[in-house]
Short mmCIF file of C-alpha atoms and ligand atoms in Angstrom, two decimals:
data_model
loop_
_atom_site.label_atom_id
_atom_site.label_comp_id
_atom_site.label_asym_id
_atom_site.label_seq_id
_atom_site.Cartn_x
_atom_site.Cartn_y
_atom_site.Cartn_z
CA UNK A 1 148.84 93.66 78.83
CA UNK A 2 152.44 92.08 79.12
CA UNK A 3 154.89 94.50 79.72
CA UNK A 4 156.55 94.98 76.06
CA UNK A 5 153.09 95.11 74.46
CA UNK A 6 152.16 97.56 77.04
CA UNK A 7 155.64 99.02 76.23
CA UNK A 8 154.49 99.39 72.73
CA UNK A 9 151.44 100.84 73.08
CA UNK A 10 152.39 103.83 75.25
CA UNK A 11 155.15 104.14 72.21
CA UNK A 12 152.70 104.21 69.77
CA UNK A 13 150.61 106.92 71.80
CA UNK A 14 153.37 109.21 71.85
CA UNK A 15 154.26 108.80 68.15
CA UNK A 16 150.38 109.42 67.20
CA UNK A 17 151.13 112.56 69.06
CA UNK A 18 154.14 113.59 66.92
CA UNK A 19 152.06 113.22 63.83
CA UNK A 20 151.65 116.44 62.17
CA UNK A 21 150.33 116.13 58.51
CA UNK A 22 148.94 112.83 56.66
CA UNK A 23 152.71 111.39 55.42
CA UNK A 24 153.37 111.22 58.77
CA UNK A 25 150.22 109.43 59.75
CA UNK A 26 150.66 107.01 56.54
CA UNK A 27 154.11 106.19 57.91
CA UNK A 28 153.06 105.42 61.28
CA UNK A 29 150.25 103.32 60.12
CA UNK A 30 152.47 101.21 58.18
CA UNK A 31 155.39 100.86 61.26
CA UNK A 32 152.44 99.49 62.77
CA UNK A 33 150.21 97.99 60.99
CA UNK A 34 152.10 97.18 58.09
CA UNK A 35 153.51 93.69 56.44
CA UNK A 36 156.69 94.11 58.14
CA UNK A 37 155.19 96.37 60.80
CA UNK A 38 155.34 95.83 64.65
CA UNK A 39 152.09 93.64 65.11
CA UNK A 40 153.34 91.60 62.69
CA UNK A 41 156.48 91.16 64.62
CA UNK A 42 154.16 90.24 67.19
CA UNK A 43 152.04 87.48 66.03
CA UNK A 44 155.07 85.86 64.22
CA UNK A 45 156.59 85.85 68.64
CA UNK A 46 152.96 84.80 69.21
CA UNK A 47 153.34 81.58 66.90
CA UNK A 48 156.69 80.39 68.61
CA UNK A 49 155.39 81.00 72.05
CA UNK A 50 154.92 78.16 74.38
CA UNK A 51 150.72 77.04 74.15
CA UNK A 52 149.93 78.06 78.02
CA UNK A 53 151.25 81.44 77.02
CA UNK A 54 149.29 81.60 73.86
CA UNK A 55 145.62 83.39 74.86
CA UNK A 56 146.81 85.54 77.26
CA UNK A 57 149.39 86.81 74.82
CA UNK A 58 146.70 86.79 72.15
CA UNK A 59 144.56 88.71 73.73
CA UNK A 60 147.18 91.55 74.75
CA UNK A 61 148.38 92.08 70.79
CA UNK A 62 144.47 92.25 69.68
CA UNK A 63 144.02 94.66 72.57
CA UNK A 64 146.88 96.94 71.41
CA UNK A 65 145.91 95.70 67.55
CA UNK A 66 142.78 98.14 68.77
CA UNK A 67 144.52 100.98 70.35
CA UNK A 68 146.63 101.83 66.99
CA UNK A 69 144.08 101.40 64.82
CA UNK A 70 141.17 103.53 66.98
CA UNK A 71 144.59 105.97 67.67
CA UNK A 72 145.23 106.29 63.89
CA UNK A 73 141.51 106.69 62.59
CA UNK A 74 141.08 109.74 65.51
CA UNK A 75 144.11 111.56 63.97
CA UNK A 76 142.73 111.18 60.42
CA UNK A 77 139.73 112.77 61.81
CA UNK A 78 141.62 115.57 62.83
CA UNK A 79 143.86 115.87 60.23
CA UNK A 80 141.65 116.51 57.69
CA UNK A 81 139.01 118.70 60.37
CA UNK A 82 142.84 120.64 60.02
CA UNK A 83 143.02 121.43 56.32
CA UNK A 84 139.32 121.98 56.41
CA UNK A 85 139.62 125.15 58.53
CA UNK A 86 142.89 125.69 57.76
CA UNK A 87 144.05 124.90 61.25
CA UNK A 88 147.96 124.82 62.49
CA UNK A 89 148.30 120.94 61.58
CA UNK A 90 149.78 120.66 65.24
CA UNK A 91 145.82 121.45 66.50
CA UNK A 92 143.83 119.00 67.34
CA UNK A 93 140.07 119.97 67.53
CA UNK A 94 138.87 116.52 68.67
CA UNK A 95 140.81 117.26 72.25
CA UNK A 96 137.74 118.16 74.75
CA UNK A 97 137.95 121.83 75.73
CA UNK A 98 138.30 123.01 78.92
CA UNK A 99 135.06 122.74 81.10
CA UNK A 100 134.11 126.17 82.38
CA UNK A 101 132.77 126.39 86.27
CA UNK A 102 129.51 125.53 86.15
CA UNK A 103 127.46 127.21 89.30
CA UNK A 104 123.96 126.00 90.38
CA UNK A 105 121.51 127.07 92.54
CA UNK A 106 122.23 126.73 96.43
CA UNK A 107 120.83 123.74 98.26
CA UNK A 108 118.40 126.09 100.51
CA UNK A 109 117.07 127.62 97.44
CA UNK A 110 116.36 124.50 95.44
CA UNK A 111 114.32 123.62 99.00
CA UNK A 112 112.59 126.96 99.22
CA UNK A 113 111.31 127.18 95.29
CA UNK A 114 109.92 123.52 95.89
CA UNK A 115 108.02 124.83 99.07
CA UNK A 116 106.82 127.37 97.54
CA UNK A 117 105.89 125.85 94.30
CA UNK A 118 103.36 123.34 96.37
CA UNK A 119 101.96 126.44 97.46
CA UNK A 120 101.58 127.91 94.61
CA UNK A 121 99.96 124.77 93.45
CA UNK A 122 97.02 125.25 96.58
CA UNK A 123 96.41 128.51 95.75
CA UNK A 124 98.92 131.10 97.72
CA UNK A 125 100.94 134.18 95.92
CA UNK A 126 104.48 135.29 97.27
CA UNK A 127 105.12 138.06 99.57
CA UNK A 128 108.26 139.79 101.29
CA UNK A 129 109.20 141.93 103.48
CA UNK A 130 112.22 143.85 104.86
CA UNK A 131 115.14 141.44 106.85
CA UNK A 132 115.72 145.15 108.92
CA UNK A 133 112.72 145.29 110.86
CA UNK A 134 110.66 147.63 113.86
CA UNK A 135 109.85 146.60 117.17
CA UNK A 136 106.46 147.44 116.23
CA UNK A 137 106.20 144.79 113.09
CA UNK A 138 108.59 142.33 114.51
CA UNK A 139 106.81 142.31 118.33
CA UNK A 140 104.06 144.87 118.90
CA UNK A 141 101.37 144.30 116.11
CA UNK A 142 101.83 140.80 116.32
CA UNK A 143 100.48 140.89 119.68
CA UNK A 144 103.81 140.90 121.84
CA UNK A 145 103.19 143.27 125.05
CA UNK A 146 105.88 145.64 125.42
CA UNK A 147 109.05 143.72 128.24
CA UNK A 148 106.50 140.77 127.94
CA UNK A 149 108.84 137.71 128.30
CA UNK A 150 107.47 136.05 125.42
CA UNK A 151 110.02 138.27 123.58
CA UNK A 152 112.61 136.29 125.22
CA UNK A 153 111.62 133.26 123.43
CA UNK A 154 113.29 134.97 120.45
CA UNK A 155 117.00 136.77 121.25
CA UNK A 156 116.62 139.31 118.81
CA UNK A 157 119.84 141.45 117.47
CA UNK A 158 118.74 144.92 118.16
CA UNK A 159 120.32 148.25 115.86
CA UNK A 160 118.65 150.52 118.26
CA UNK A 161 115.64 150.75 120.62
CA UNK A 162 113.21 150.53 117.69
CA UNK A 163 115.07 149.06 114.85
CA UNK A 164 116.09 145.53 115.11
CA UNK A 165 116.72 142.33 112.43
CA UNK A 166 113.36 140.21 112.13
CA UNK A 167 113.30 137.46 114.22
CA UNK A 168 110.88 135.82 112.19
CA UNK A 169 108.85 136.19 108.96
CA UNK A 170 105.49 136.73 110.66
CA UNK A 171 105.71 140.78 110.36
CA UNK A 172 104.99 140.26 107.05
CA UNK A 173 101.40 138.82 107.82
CA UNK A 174 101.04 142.57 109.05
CA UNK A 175 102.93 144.15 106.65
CA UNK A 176 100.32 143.00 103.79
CA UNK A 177 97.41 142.69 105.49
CA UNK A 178 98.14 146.72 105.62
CA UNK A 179 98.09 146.93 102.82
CA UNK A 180 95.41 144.76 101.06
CA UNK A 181 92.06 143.94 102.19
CA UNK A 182 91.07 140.26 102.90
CA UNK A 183 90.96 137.31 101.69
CA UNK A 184 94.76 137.24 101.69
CA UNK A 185 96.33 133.58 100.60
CA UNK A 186 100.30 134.59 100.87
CA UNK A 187 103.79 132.62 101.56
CA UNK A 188 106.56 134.82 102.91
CA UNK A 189 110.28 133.44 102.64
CA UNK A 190 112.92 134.99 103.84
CA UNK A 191 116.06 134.93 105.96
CA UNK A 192 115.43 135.60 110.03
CA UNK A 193 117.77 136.42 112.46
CA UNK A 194 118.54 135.43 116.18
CA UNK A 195 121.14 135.70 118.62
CA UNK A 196 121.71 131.91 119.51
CA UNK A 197 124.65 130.04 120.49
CA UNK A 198 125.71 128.64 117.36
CA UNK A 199 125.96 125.18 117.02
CA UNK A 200 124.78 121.91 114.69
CA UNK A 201 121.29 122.66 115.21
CA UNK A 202 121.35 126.40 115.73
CA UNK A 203 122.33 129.11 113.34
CA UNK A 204 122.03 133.03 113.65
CA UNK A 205 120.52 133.68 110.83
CA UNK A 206 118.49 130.98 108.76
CA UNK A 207 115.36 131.00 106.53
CA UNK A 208 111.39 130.48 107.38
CA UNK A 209 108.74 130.43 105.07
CA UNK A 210 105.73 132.33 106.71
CA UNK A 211 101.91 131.43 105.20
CA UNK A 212 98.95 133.28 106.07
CA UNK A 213 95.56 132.85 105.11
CA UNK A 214 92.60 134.94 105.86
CA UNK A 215 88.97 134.84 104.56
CA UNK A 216 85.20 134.81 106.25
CA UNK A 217 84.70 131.32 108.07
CA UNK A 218 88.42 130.01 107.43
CA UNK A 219 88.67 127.07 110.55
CA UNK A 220 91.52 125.29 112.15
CA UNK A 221 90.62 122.14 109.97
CA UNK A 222 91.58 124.18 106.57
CA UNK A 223 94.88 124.78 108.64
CA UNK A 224 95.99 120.97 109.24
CA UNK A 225 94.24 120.30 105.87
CA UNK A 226 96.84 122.82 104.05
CA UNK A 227 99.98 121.58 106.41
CA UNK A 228 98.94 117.59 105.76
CA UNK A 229 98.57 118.11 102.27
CA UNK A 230 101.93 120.13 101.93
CA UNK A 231 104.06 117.64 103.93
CA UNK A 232 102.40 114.73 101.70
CA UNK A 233 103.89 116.28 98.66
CA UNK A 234 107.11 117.55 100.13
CA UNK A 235 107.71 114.11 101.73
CA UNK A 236 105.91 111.91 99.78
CA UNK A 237 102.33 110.75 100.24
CA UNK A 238 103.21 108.69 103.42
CA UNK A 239 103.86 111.42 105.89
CA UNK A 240 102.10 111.58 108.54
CA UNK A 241 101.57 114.83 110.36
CA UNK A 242 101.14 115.70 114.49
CA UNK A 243 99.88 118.90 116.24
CA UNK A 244 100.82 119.35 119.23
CA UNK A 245 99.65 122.43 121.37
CA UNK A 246 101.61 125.70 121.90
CA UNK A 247 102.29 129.33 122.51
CA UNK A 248 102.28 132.42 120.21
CA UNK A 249 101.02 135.49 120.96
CA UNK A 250 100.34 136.12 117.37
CA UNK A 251 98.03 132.75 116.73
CA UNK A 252 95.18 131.62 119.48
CA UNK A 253 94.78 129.09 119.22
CA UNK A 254 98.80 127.77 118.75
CA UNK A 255 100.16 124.63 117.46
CA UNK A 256 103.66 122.97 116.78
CA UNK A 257 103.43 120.57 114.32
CA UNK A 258 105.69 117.10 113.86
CA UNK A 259 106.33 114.75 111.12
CA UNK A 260 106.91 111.64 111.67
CA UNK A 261 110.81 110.55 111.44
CA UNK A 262 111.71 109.72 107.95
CA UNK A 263 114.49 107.79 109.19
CA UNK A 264 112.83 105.02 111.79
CA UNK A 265 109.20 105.50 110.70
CA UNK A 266 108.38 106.89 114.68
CA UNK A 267 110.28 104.12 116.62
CA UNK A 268 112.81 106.48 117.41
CA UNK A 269 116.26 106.95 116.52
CA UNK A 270 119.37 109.44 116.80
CA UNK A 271 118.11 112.18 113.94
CA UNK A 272 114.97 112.38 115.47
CA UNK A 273 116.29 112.22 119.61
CA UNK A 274 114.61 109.18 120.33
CA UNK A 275 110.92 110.70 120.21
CA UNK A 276 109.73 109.39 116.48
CA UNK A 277 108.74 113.14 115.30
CA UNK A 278 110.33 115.69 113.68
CA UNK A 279 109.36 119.26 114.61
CA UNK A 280 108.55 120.98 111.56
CA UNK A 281 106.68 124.60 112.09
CA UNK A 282 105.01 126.52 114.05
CA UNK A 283 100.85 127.26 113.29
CA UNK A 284 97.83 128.52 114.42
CA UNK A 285 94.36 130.53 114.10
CA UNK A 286 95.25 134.52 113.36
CA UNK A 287 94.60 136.48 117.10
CA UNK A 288 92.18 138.99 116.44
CA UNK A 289 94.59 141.31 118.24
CA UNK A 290 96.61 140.77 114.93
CA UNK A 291 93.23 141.94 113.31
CA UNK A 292 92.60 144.53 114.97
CA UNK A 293 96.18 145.87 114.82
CA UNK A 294 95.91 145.77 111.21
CA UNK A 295 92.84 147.46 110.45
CA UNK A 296 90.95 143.93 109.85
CA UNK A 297 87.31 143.23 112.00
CA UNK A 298 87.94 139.84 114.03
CA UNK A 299 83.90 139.38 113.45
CA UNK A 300 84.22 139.33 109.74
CA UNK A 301 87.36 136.97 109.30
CA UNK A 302 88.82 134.65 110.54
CA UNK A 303 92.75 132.84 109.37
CA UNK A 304 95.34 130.46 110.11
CA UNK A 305 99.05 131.41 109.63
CA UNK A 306 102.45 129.34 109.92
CA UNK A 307 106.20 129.12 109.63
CA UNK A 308 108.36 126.54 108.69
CA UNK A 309 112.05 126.34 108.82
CA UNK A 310 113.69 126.05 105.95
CA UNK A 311 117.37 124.67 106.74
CA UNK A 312 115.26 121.89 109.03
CA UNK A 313 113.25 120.50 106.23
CA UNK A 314 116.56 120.59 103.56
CA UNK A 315 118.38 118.96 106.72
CA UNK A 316 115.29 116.10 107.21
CA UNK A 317 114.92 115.36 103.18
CA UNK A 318 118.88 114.67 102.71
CA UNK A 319 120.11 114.00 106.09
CA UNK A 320 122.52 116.58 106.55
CA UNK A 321 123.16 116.76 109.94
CA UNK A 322 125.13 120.14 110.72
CA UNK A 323 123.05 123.27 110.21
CA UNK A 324 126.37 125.61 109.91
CA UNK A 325 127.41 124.03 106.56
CA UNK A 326 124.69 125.23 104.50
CA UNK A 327 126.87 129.12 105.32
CA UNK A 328 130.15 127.74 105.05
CA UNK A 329 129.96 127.81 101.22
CA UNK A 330 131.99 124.74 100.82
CA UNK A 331 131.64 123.65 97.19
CA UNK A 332 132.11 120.15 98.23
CA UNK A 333 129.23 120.16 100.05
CA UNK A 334 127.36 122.18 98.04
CA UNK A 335 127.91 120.51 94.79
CA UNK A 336 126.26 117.70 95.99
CA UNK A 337 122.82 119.07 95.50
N1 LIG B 1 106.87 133.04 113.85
C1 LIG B 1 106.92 131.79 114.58
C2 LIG B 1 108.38 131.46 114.87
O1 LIG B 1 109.24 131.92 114.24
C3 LIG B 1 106.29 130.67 113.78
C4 LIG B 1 104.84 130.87 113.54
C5 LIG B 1 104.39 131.49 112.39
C6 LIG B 1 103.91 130.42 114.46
C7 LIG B 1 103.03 131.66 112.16
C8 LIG B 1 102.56 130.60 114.24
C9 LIG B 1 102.12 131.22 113.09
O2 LIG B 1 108.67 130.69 115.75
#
């Protein structure tokens, strides 16, 4: 708009504003819009103006034709919404409120109900168990010799000799298989603890989701069956999954299993460190030492169990490349999910 017409319409927006009963409004509407009014004025100026001058300038007094007339119909509105409820004429109930704070649920969360909700689909109810742990649930029954240095694998914050925060959610595979009998189909979330140098990829206390599985004649193939068909629908049906071998005193035999880098598609790249795969949890067939410890008969049963990481498979789905800010409670990170 040229700057008088512009002029005039931020004017005109400021009368509107002064406008407290319908007179008022009537009077307005005729300084405007009238015979004599200013938009007259201004297509009389229009007709004398030079003809290179002529659409542009057009243009600009239809533009703010539009603004007084849109202006003038949303105070009628008003107006009369006034006298209707008896309002203070001044009020104007067509102004949006103010928008309250509107929380939602945290990223991690919205990660761990989906998880668990495939789950849920194959079959598996929800278990917990306490974040304050013994050296007996956390180590001993889950087949950890006592000063074995397979405890050093997790740096565990320890309240005293026997009492310690979980390092993992696998003491809840003993926890409930003491107290039901098989077949057990569970998922455990839950925050773990560990004393790590913290840094992008390492936090002190982050989430896994534990599954166990036990019945008579259960096999390794119902294991990578259950991961493959969970990272399918977590990732989408392209994922592909690896195993690759490992060691946990609780599963024999142990596996670590990959996905294949979202990002690069396994040529390797910088969010997967050059390898292709993305380690995703930990698995493996139930020892029977776990069995045993539990009251269970390694002849009769047999089960697979695993953990995933939660924060790792929020960080792989959206990219987010620093572990530390899902603590940090930064709303402008957060809000983003
Ligand atoms: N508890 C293991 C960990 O935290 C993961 C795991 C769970 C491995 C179940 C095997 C079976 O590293």
């Amino acid at each position: 708009m040229q700057p008088e017409i512009e002029h005039l319409a931020s004017r005109f927006r400021e009368e509107l504003a002064g406008v407290a009963d319908e007179r008022a409004l009537e009077e307005l509407r005729i300084r405007y819009l009238g015979r004599k009014g200013a938009l007259a004025g201004l297509f009389q100026d229009l007709g004398k103006a030079a003809a290179a001058e002529r659409p542009a300038m057009g243009k600009a007094i239809h533009a703010l034709e539009q603004v007084v007339a849109e202006g003038l119909a949303a105070r009628k509105t008003a107006l009369s919404a006034c006298a209707e409820e008896r309002l203070p004429a001044g009020f104007d109930p067509s102004l949006p409120g103010r928008r309250p704070w509107r929380g939602r649920r945290h990223i991690l969360s919205a990660v761990l109900e989906e998880i668990i909700d495939i789950f849920r689909g194959m079959g598996f109810s929800v278990a917990e168990g306490p974040e304050v742990e013994t050296d007996y649930y956390n180590f001993q029954a889950l087949n950890f010799p006592a000063n074995h240095p397979s405890r050093d694998s997790q740096d565990t914050f320890y309240v005293d000799d026997e009492v310690l925060l979980r390092t993992h959610t696998s003491p809840v595979q003993v926890r409930y298989m003491e107290t039901h009998p098989a077949p057990v189909r569970i998922v455990a979330p839950g925050r773990v603890y560990r004393n790590e140098a913290v840094d992008a990829s390492h936090a002190a206390e982050f989430f896994q989701l534990e599954g166990l599985y036990v019945d008579a004649g259960v096999t390794i193939g119902d294991l990578k069956t259950t991961l493959r068909q969970f990272a399918r629908e977590f990732f989408g049906p392209r994922a592909e999954l690896r195993f690759r071998p490992h060691f946990f005193p609780f599963t024999e035999p142990s596996a670590e299993a990959d996905v294949l880098c979202f990002n690069c598609g396994g040529e390797g790249c910088r969010i997967c460190g050059g390898t292709g795969w993305i380690e995703l949890l930990g698995a493996g067939m139930v020892h029977p030492n776990v069995f045993r410890a539990v009251g269970y008969d390694p002849e009769r049963v047999t089960g697979f169990a695993f953990g995933i990481g939660i924060e790792r498979m929020a960080m792989q789905r959206y990219g987010i490349e620093d572990i530390r800010l899902f603590l940090e409670n930064d709303v402008r990170f957060l809000s983003q999910f």
